[in-house]
PDB file of N, CA and C in Angstrom:
ATOM      1  N   UNK A 155     128.498 110.136 157.651  1.00  0.00           N
ATOM      2  CA  UNK A 155     128.698 111.116 158.111  1.00  0.00           C
ATOM      3  C   UNK A 155     128.381 111.785 159.950  1.00  0.00           C
ATOM      4  N   UNK A 156     129.255 112.579 160.489  1.00  0.00           N
ATOM      5  CA  UNK A 156     129.514 113.156 161.762  1.00  0.00           C
ATOM      6  C   UNK A 156     130.504 111.733 162.203  1.00  0.00           C
ATOM      7  N   UNK A 157     131.131 112.885 163.543  1.00  0.00           N
ATOM      8  CA  UNK A 157     131.907 111.695 164.125  1.00  0.00           C
ATOM      9  C   UNK A 157     131.593 110.737 164.742  1.00  0.00           C
ATOM     10  N   UNK A 158     133.277 110.016 164.044  1.00  0.00           N
ATOM     11  CA  UNK A 158     132.888 108.026 164.496  1.00  0.00           C
ATOM     12  C   UNK A 158     133.921 108.452 166.335  1.00  0.00           C
ATOM     13  N   UNK A 159     133.455 108.088 167.297  1.00  0.00           N
ATOM     14  CA  UNK A 159     133.953 108.186 168.812  1.00  0.00           C
ATOM     15  C   UNK A 159     134.736 106.894 168.825  1.00  0.00           C
ATOM     16  N   UNK A 160     136.224 107.146 169.402  1.00  0.00           N
ATOM     17  CA  UNK A 160     136.119 105.978 170.045  1.00  0.00           C
ATOM     18  C   UNK A 160     136.234 105.701 171.534  1.00  0.00           C
ATOM     19  N   UNK A 161     136.086 106.936 171.981  1.00  0.00           N
ATOM     20  CA  UNK A 161     136.421 107.163 173.477  1.00  0.00           C
ATOM     21  C   UNK A 161     135.810 109.170 173.812  1.00  0.00           C
ATOM     22  N   UNK A 162     134.684 108.799 174.648  1.00  0.00           N
ATOM     23  CA  UNK A 162     134.512 110.328 175.115  1.00  0.00           C
ATOM     24  C   UNK A 162     134.846 111.121 176.473  1.00  0.00           C
ATOM     25  N   UNK A 163     134.796 112.720 176.416  1.00  0.00           N
ATOM     26  CA  UNK A 163     135.290 112.835 177.760  1.00  0.00           C
ATOM     27  C   UNK A 163     134.161 113.929 178.001  1.00  0.00           C
ATOM     28  N   UNK A 164     133.480 113.914 178.953  1.00  0.00           N
ATOM     29  CA  UNK A 164     132.060 115.348 179.364  1.00  0.00           C
ATOM     30  C   UNK A 164     132.446 116.308 180.236  1.00  0.00           C
ATOM     31  N   UNK A 165     132.012 116.658 180.722  1.00  0.00           N
ATOM     32  CA  UNK A 165     131.862 117.774 182.147  1.00  0.00           C
ATOM     33  C   UNK A 165     131.522 119.042 181.715  1.00  0.00           C
ATOM     34  N   UNK A 166     130.383 119.206 182.871  1.00  0.00           N
ATOM     35  CA  UNK A 166     129.991 120.546 182.814  1.00  0.00           C
ATOM     36  C   UNK A 166     129.447 121.223 181.539  1.00  0.00           C
ATOM     37  N   UNK A 167     130.285 122.349 180.994  1.00  0.00           N
ATOM     38  CA  UNK A 167     129.610 123.005 179.339  1.00  0.00           C
ATOM     39  C   UNK A 167     130.618 122.876 178.962  1.00  0.00           C
ATOM     40  N   UNK A 168     131.511 121.561 178.695  1.00  0.00           N
ATOM     41  CA  UNK A 168     131.650 120.775 177.343  1.00  0.00           C
ATOM     42  C   UNK A 168     132.410 119.575 177.656  1.00  0.00           C
ATOM     43  N   UNK A 169     132.362 119.602 175.873  1.00  0.00           N
ATOM     44  CA  UNK A 169     133.090 117.400 175.985  1.00  0.00           C
ATOM     45  C   UNK A 169     134.092 117.315 175.026  1.00  0.00           C
ATOM     46  N   UNK A 170     135.019 116.184 175.169  1.00  0.00           N
ATOM     47  CA  UNK A 170     135.617 116.331 173.671  1.00  0.00           C
ATOM     48  C   UNK A 170     135.528 115.012 173.572  1.00  0.00           C
ATOM     49  N   UNK A 171     135.834 114.431 172.277  1.00  0.00           N
ATOM     50  CA  UNK A 171     136.114 112.937 171.529  1.00  0.00           C
ATOM     51  C   UNK A 171     136.971 112.281 171.238  1.00  0.00           C
ATOM     52  N   UNK A 172     137.341 110.899 171.882  1.00  0.00           N
ATOM     53  CA  UNK A 172     139.017 110.381 170.564  1.00  0.00           C
ATOM     54  C   UNK A 172     138.406 110.033 169.170  1.00  0.00           C
ATOM     55  N   UNK A 173     138.408 110.740 168.134  1.00  0.00           N
ATOM     56  CA  UNK A 173     138.045 109.919 166.868  1.00  0.00           C
ATOM     57  C   UNK A 173     138.612 108.486 166.650  1.00  0.00           C
ATOM     58  N   UNK A 174     138.012 107.862 165.892  1.00  0.00           N
ATOM     59  CA  UNK A 174     138.565 106.429 165.231  1.00  0.00           C
ATOM     60  C   UNK A 174     139.705 107.363 164.109  1.00  0.00           C
ATOM     61  N   UNK A 175     139.847 108.338 163.904  1.00  0.00           N
ATOM     62  CA  UNK A 175     141.206 108.634 162.794  1.00  0.00           C
ATOM     63  C   UNK A 175     142.490 109.055 163.762  1.00  0.00           C
ATOM     64  N   UNK A 176     141.587 109.112 165.466  1.00  0.00           N
ATOM     65  CA  UNK A 176     142.825 109.353 166.923  1.00  0.00           C
ATOM     66  C   UNK A 176     143.345 111.059 166.908  1.00  0.00           C
ATOM     67  N   UNK A 177     142.246 111.734 166.710  1.00  0.00           N
ATOM     68  CA  UNK A 177     142.097 113.227 166.817  1.00  0.00           C
ATOM     69  C   UNK A 177     141.009 113.050 167.957  1.00  0.00           C
ATOM     70  N   UNK A 178     141.482 114.016 168.517  1.00  0.00           N
ATOM     71  CA  UNK A 178     141.307 114.964 169.623  1.00  0.00           C
ATOM     72  C   UNK A 178     140.449 116.123 169.129  1.00  0.00           C
ATOM     73  N   UNK A 179     138.736 115.918 169.737  1.00  0.00           N
ATOM     74  CA  UNK A 179     137.930 117.064 169.000  1.00  0.00           C
ATOM     75  C   UNK A 179     136.714 117.410 170.181  1.00  0.00           C
ATOM     76  N   UNK A 180     137.028 118.981 170.632  1.00  0.00           N
ATOM     77  CA  UNK A 180     136.444 119.396 172.063  1.00  0.00           C
ATOM     78  C   UNK A 180     135.118 119.820 170.888  1.00  0.00           C
ATOM     79  N   UNK A 181     133.578 120.597 171.690  1.00  0.00           N
ATOM     80  CA  UNK A 181     132.950 121.617 171.431  1.00  0.00           C
ATOM     81  C   UNK A 181     132.161 121.671 172.814  1.00  0.00           C
ATOM     82  N   UNK A 182     131.404 122.740 172.953  1.00  0.00           N
ATOM     83  CA  UNK A 182     131.019 123.532 173.982  1.00  0.00           C
ATOM     84  C   UNK A 182     131.688 125.052 174.698  1.00  0.00           C
ATOM     85  N   UNK A 183     131.070 125.202 175.590  1.00  0.00           N
ATOM     86  CA  UNK A 183     131.333 126.120 176.186  1.00  0.00           C
ATOM     87  C   UNK A 183     133.020 126.842 176.464  1.00  0.00           C
ATOM     88  N   UNK A 184     133.659 127.296 175.966  1.00  0.00           N
ATOM     89  CA  UNK A 184     135.687 127.277 176.092  1.00  0.00           C
ATOM     90  C   UNK A 184     135.415 128.020 176.862  1.00  0.00           C
ATOM     91  N   UNK A 185     135.795 127.957 177.900  1.00  0.00           N
ATOM     92  CA  UNK A 185     136.733 128.352 179.079  1.00  0.00           C
ATOM     93  C   UNK A 185     137.679 128.220 179.403  1.00  0.00           C
ATOM     94  N   UNK A 186     138.314 129.155 179.212  1.00  0.00           N
ATOM     95  CA  UNK A 186     139.727 128.984 179.340  1.00  0.00           C
ATOM     96  C   UNK A 186     140.141 128.122 177.999  1.00  0.00           C
ATOM     97  N   UNK A 187     139.792 127.738 177.178  1.00  0.00           N
ATOM     98  CA  UNK A 187     140.733 127.458 175.948  1.00  0.00           C
ATOM     99  C   UNK A 187     140.231 125.755 176.059  1.00  0.00           C
ATOM    100  N   UNK A 188     139.581 125.433 176.909  1.00  0.00           N
ATOM    101  CA  UNK A 188     139.145 124.194 177.361  1.00  0.00           C
ATOM    102  C   UNK A 188     138.517 123.653 175.708  1.00  0.00           C
ATOM    103  N   UNK A 189     138.409 123.480 175.367  1.00  0.00           N
ATOM    104  CA  UNK A 189     137.922 123.157 173.801  1.00  0.00           C
ATOM    105  C   UNK A 189     138.961 122.704 172.821  1.00  0.00           C
ATOM    106  N   UNK A 190     139.882 124.040 172.869  1.00  0.00           N
ATOM    107  CA  UNK A 190     140.790 123.981 172.297  1.00  0.00           C
ATOM    108  C   UNK A 190     142.587 122.958 172.271  1.00  0.00           C
ATOM    109  N   UNK A 191     142.475 121.572 172.434  1.00  0.00           N
ATOM    110  CA  UNK A 191     143.611 120.701 171.222  1.00  0.00           C
ATOM    111  C   UNK A 191     144.898 121.510 170.837  1.00  0.00           C
ATOM    112  N   UNK A 192     146.178 120.671 171.308  1.00  0.00           N
ATOM    113  CA  UNK A 192     147.167 120.634 170.904  1.00  0.00           C
ATOM    114  C   UNK A 192     146.759 120.916 169.289  1.00  0.00           C
ATOM    115  N   UNK A 193     147.220 122.132 168.656  1.00  0.00           N
ATOM    116  CA  UNK A 193     147.760 121.757 167.231  1.00  0.00           C
ATOM    117  C   UNK A 193     148.653 121.942 166.639  1.00  0.00           C
ATOM    118  N   UNK A 194     149.242 122.378 165.170  1.00  0.00           N
ATOM    119  CA  UNK A 194     150.159 121.939 164.811  1.00  0.00           C
ATOM    120  C   UNK A 194     151.443 121.507 165.467  1.00  0.00           C
ATOM    121  N   UNK A 195     152.547 121.958 165.670  1.00  0.00           N
ATOM    122  CA  UNK A 195     153.458 121.257 166.148  1.00  0.00           C
ATOM    123  C   UNK A 195     153.449 120.816 167.324  1.00  0.00           C
ATOM    124  N   UNK A 196     151.964 121.030 167.931  1.00  0.00           N
ATOM    125  CA  UNK A 196     152.028 120.284 169.340  1.00  0.00           C
ATOM    126  C   UNK A 196     151.066 119.588 169.194  1.00  0.00           C
ATOM    127  N   UNK A 197     150.740 118.712 168.432  1.00  0.00           N
ATOM    128  CA  UNK A 197     149.413 118.294 167.727  1.00  0.00           C
ATOM    129  C   UNK A 197     149.921 117.033 168.454  1.00  0.00           C
ATOM    130  N   UNK A 198     148.516 116.072 169.080  1.00  0.00           N
ATOM    131  CA  UNK A 198     148.947 114.608 170.062  1.00  0.00           C
ATOM    132  C   UNK A 198     148.679 113.622 169.098  1.00  0.00           C
ATOM    133  N   UNK A 199     149.888 113.114 169.344  1.00  0.00           N
ATOM    134  CA  UNK A 199     150.205 111.630 168.895  1.00  0.00           C
ATOM    135  C   UNK A 199     149.559 110.559 169.329  1.00  0.00           C
ATOM    136  N   UNK A 200     149.424 109.295 169.025  1.00  0.00           N
ATOM    137  CA  UNK A 200     149.065 107.863 169.937  1.00  0.00           C
ATOM    138  C   UNK A 200     148.135 107.612 170.995  1.00  0.00           C
ATOM    139  N   UNK A 201     147.085 108.733 170.787  1.00  0.00           N
ATOM    140  CA  UNK A 201     146.309 108.779 172.309  1.00  0.00           C
ATOM    141  C   UNK A 201     145.877 107.611 172.600  1.00  0.00           C
ATOM    142  N   UNK A 202     145.697 107.282 174.001  1.00  0.00           N
ATOM    143  CA  UNK A 202     145.032 105.938 174.617  1.00  0.00           C
ATOM    144  C   UNK A 202     144.237 106.463 175.422  1.00  0.00           C
ATOM    145  N   UNK A 203     144.582 107.088 176.180  1.00  0.00           N
ATOM    146  CA  UNK A 203     143.190 107.998 177.004  1.00  0.00           C
ATOM    147  C   UNK A 203     143.116 109.931 176.840  1.00  0.00           C
ATOM    148  N   UNK A 204     141.409 109.894 177.244  1.00  0.00           N
ATOM    149  CA  UNK A 204     141.013 111.332 177.549  1.00  0.00           C
ATOM    150  C   UNK A 204     140.383 111.295 178.547  1.00  0.00           C
ATOM    151  N   UNK A 205     140.572 112.317 179.472  1.00  0.00           N
ATOM    152  CA  UNK A 205     139.758 113.248 180.525  1.00  0.00           C
ATOM    153  C   UNK A 205     139.742 114.591 180.159  1.00  0.00           C
ATOM    154  N   UNK A 206     138.831 115.101 180.513  1.00  0.00           N
ATOM    155  CA  UNK A 206     138.187 116.600 181.214  1.00  0.00           C
ATOM    156  C   UNK A 206     137.809 116.297 182.026  1.00  0.00           C
ATOM    157  N   UNK A 207     137.983 118.072 182.325  1.00  0.00           N
ATOM    158  CA  UNK A 207     138.221 118.507 183.700  1.00  0.00           C
ATOM    159  C   UNK A 207     137.026 119.612 183.816  1.00  0.00           C
ATOM    160  N   UNK A 208     136.477 120.245 184.733  1.00  0.00           N
ATOM    161  CA  UNK A 208     135.389 121.147 185.074  1.00  0.00           C
ATOM    162  C   UNK A 208     136.005 122.144 183.815  1.00  0.00           C
ATOM    163  N   UNK A 209     137.586 122.811 183.599  1.00  0.00           N
ATOM    164  CA  UNK A 209     138.053 123.776 182.816  1.00  0.00           C
ATOM    165  C   UNK A 209     139.145 123.642 181.996  1.00  0.00           C
ATOM    166  N   UNK A 210     139.109 122.475 181.379  1.00  0.00           N
ATOM    167  CA  UNK A 210     140.459 121.669 181.595  1.00  0.00           C
ATOM    168  C   UNK A 210     140.310 120.567 180.902  1.00  0.00           C
ATOM    169  N   UNK A 211     140.789 120.219 180.222  1.00  0.00           N
ATOM    170  CA  UNK A 211     140.939 118.111 179.943  1.00  0.00           C
ATOM    171  C   UNK A 211     142.936 118.029 179.560  1.00  0.00           C
ATOM    172  N   UNK A 212     142.722 116.905 179.589  1.00  0.00           N
ATOM    173  CA  UNK A 212     143.571 115.733 179.153  1.00  0.00           C
ATOM    174  C   UNK A 212     143.911 114.876 178.407  1.00  0.00           C
ATOM    175  N   UNK A 213     144.918 114.281 178.129  1.00  0.00           N
ATOM    176  CA  UNK A 213     145.209 113.287 177.395  1.00  0.00           C
ATOM    177  C   UNK A 213     146.512 112.717 177.749  1.00  0.00           C
ATOM    178  N   UNK A 214     146.772 111.220 177.411  1.00  0.00           N
ATOM    179  CA  UNK A 214     147.698 110.056 177.318  1.00  0.00           C
ATOM    180  C   UNK A 214     147.965 109.921 176.017  1.00  0.00           C
ATOM    181  N   UNK A 215     148.702 110.322 175.325  1.00  0.00           N
ATOM    182  CA  UNK A 215     149.311 110.366 174.523  1.00  0.00           C
ATOM    183  C   UNK A 215     151.016 110.269 173.783  1.00  0.00           C
ATOM    184  N   UNK A 216     151.701 108.925 173.295  1.00  0.00           N
ATOM    185  CA  UNK A 216     153.298 108.914 173.217  1.00  0.00           C
ATOM    186  C   UNK A 216     153.178 108.729 174.309  1.00  0.00           C
ATOM    187  N   UNK A 217     152.576 108.162 175.601  1.00  0.00           N
ATOM    188  CA  UNK A 217     152.935 107.939 176.994  1.00  0.00           C
ATOM    189  C   UNK A 217     153.482 108.801 178.212  1.00  0.00           C
ATOM    190  N   UNK A 218     153.271 109.944 176.967  1.00  0.00           N
ATOM    191  CA  UNK A 218     153.118 111.614 178.153  1.00  0.00           C
ATOM    192  C   UNK A 218     151.618 112.132 178.270  1.00  0.00           C
ATOM    193  N   UNK A 219     151.391 112.516 179.581  1.00  0.00           N
ATOM    194  CA  UNK A 219     150.185 113.373 179.625  1.00  0.00           C
ATOM    195  C   UNK A 219     150.259 114.752 178.862  1.00  0.00           C
ATOM    196  N   UNK A 220     149.800 114.819 178.802  1.00  0.00           N
ATOM    197  CA  UNK A 220     149.411 116.322 177.818  1.00  0.00           C
ATOM    198  C   UNK A 220     147.804 117.279 178.011  1.00  0.00           C
ATOM    199  N   UNK A 221     147.862 117.824 178.650  1.00  0.00           N
ATOM    200  CA  UNK A 221     146.465 118.967 179.021  1.00  0.00           C
ATOM    201  C   UNK A 221     146.327 120.480 178.527  1.00  0.00           C
ATOM    202  N   UNK A 222     145.320 121.039 178.513  1.00  0.00           N
ATOM    203  CA  UNK A 222     145.156 122.367 177.869  1.00  0.00           C
ATOM    204  C   UNK A 222     144.078 123.213 178.398  1.00  0.00           C
ATOM    205  N   UNK A 223     144.125 123.835 178.608  1.00  0.00           N
ATOM    206  CA  UNK A 223     142.482 124.630 179.674  1.00  0.00           C
ATOM    207  C   UNK A 223     142.961 124.962 180.586  1.00  0.00           C
ATOM    208  N   UNK A 224     141.600 125.677 181.561  1.00  0.00           N
ATOM    209  CA  UNK A 224     142.616 126.475 182.397  1.00  0.00           C
ATOM    210  C   UNK A 224     143.900 126.149 183.753  1.00  0.00           C
ATOM    211  N   UNK A 225     144.791 127.188 183.606  1.00  0.00           N
ATOM    212  CA  UNK A 225     146.128 127.042 184.787  1.00  0.00           C
ATOM    213  C   UNK A 225     146.830 125.660 183.898  1.00  0.00           C
ATOM    214  N   UNK A 226     146.761 125.577 182.514  1.00  0.00           N
ATOM    215  CA  UNK A 226     147.656 124.274 182.328  1.00  0.00           C
ATOM    216  C   UNK A 226     149.086 125.468 181.713  1.00  0.00           C
ATOM    217  N   UNK A 227     150.007 124.785 182.211  1.00  0.00           N
ATOM    218  CA  UNK A 227     151.472 125.517 181.849  1.00  0.00           C
ATOM    219  C   UNK A 227     152.398 124.879 180.927  1.00  0.00           C
TER     220      UNK A 227
END
């Protein structure tokens, strides 16, 4: 039981992990949506890298950079 992660990114008050099922899971203080990775039609696939910044996080998915949180457009 529990999350089985193959990569983790932490900074400040939140963290994100890439699970062995290739899902991004984030937790901690949610400043500006930093703990809410894209879902539904915007859900990421084929994730190869995960990074966390002070109020945002990014991943490389399908050879594209995908970010969420503060000042992400």
